[in-house]
Short mmCIF file of C-alpha atoms in Angstrom, two decimals:
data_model
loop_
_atom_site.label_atom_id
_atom_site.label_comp_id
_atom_site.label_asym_id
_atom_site.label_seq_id
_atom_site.Cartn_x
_atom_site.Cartn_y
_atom_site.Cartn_z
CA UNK A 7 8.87 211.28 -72.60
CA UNK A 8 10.53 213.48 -74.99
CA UNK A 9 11.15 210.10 -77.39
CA UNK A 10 7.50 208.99 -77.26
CA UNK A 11 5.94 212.34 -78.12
CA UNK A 12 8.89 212.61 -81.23
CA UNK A 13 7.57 208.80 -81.86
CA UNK A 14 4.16 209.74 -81.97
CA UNK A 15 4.72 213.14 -84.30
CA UNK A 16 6.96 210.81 -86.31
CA UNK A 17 3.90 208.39 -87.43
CA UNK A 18 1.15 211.06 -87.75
CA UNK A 19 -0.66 211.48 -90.76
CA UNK A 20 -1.54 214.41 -92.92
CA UNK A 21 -4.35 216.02 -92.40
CA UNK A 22 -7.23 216.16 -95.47
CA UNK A 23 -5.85 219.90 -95.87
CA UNK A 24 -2.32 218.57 -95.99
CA UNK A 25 -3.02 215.86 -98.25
CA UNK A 26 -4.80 218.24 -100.65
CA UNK A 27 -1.94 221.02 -100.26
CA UNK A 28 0.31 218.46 -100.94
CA UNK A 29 -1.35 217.24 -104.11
CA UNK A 30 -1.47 221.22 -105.41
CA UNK A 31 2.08 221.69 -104.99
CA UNK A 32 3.03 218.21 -106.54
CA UNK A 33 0.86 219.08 -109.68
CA UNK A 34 3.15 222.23 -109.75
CA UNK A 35 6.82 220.58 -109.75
CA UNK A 36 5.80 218.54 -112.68
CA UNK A 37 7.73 220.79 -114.98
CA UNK A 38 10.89 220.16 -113.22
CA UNK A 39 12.95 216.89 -114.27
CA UNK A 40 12.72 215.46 -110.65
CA UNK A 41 14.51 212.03 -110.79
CA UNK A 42 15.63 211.45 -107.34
CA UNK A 43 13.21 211.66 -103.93
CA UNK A 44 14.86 211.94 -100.46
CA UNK A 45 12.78 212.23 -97.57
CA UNK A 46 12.55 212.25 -93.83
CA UNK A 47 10.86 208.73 -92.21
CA UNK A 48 8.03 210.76 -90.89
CA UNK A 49 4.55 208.90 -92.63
CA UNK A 50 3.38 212.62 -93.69
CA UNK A 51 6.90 213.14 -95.73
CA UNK A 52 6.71 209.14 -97.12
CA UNK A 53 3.06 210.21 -98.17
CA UNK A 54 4.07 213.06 -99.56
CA UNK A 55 6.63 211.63 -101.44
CA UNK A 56 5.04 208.80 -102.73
CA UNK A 57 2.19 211.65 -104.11
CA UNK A 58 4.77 213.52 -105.30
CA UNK A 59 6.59 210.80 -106.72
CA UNK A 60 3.35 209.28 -108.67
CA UNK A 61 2.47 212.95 -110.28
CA UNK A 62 6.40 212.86 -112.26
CA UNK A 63 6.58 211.94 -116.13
CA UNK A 64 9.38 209.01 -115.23
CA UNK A 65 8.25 206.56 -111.99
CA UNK A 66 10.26 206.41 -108.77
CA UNK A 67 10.47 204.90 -105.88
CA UNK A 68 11.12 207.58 -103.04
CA UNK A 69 14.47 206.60 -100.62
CA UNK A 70 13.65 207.37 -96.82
CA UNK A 71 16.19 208.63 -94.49
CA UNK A 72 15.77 208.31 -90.47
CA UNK A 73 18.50 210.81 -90.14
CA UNK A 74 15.76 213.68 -91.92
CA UNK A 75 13.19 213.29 -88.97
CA UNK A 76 14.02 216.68 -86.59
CA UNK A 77 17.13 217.43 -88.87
CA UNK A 78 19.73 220.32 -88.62
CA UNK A 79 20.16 222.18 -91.99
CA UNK A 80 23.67 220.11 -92.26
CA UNK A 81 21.76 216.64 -92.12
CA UNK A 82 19.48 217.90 -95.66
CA UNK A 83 22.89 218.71 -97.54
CA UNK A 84 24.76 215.67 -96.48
CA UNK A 85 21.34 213.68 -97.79
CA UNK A 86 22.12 214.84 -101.34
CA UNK A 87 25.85 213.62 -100.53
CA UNK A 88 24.62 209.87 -100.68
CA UNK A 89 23.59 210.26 -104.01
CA UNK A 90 25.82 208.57 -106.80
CA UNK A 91 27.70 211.03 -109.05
CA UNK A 92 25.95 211.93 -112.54
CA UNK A 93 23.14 209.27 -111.45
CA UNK A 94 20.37 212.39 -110.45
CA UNK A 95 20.22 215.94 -112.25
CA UNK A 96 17.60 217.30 -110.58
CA UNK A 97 16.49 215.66 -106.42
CA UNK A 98 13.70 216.49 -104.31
CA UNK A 99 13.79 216.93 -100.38
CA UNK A 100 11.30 216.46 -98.52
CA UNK A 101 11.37 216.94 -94.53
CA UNK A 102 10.27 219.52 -92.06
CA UNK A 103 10.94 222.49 -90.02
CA UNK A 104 12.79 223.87 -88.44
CA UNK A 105 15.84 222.15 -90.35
CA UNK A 106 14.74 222.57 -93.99
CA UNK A 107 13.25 226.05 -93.22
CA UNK A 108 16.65 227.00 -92.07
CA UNK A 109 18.15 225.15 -94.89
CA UNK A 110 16.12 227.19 -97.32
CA UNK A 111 16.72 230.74 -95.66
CA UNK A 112 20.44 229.86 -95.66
CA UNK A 113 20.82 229.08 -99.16
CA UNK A 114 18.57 232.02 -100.47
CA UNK A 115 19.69 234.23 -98.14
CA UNK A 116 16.64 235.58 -97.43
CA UNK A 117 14.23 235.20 -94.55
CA UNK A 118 11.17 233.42 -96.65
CA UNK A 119 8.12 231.83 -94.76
CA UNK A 120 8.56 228.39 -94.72
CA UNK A 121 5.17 227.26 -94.42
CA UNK A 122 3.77 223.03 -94.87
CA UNK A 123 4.78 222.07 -98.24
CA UNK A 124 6.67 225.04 -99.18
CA UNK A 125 8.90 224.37 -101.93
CA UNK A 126 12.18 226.05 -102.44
CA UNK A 127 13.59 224.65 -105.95
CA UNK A 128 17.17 225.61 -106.07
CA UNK A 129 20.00 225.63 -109.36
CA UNK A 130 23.59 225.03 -107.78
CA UNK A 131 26.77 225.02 -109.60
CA UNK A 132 28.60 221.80 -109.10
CA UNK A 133 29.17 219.02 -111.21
CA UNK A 134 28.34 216.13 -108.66
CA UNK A 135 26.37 216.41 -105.59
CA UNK A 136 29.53 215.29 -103.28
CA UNK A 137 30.53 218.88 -104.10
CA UNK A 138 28.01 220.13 -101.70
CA UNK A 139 30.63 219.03 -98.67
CA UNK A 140 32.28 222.42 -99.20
CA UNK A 141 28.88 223.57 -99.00
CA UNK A 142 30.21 227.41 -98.45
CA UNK A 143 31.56 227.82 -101.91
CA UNK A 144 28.95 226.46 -103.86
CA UNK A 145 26.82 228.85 -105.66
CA UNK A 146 22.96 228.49 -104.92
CA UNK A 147 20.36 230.51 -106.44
CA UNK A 148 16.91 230.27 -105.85
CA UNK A 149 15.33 229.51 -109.40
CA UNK A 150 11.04 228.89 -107.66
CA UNK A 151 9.17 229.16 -104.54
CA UNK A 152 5.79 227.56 -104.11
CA UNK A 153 3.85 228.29 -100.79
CA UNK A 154 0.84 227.59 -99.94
CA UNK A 155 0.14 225.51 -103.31
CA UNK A 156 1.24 228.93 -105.19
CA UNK A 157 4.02 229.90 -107.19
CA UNK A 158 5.30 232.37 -105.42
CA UNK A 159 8.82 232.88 -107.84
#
């Protein structure tokens, strides 16, 4: 029972609130030089990807990850591990609470509301993404929030 009900949550669509909170916050990240898309297998993360993915400068083709559907905070770090070195400057991903709402928290230290499309955009200091394996020591500072299709910071 439990793997038919995560089946069914896993192909449900946005709603038409979703879709149009969705297409606010995309309009926002425009300004950020987004050249990688990672997200969870869920249809509402592939839509908003794809969205997100047709409002950039530069077109791309969003990668989907099975391991991002009901994902620990560990599971969103390790996603940016897969990512060649110097291929991506700037990544965007997209998946769902509880795991990237504890992900986000974590990182900014801070207990922020995590609400549907919530964006946390974060500068880290490492030189390739496999540098976020010793996750601890990299310095993360939260450079925007958006929530509720508002910039918050």
């Amino acid at each position: 029972l439990s793997i038919r009900r995560q089946r069914q949550m896993c192909i449900r669509d946005r709603t038409n609130e979703g879709r149009t909170l969705a297409t606010t916050t995309s309009k926002l990240l425009t300004h950020w030089p987004i050249d990688e898309i990672i997200c969870s297998s869920a249809t509402r993360t592939m839509e908003t990807a794809d969205l997100l993915a047709s409002e950039l400068p530069s077109p791309l083709t969003p990668h989907t990850s099975k391991e991002l559907y009901l994902a620990s905070p560990v599971a969103y770090s390790t996603a940016a591990l897969s990512i060649p070195n110097d291929s991506s400057e700037c990544i965007a991903i997209i998946g769902h609470n509880p795991g990237i709402a504890a992900l986000i928290c974590t990182w900014a230290k801070d207990s922020l509301p995590v609400s549907p499309a919530t964006v946390a955009v974060f500068e880290l200091a490492i030189g390739d993404w496999k540098e976020l394996s010793d996750s601890p020591q990299v310095t993360k500072q939260l450079a925007g929030l958006i929530s509720n299709g508002v910039r918050v910071r």
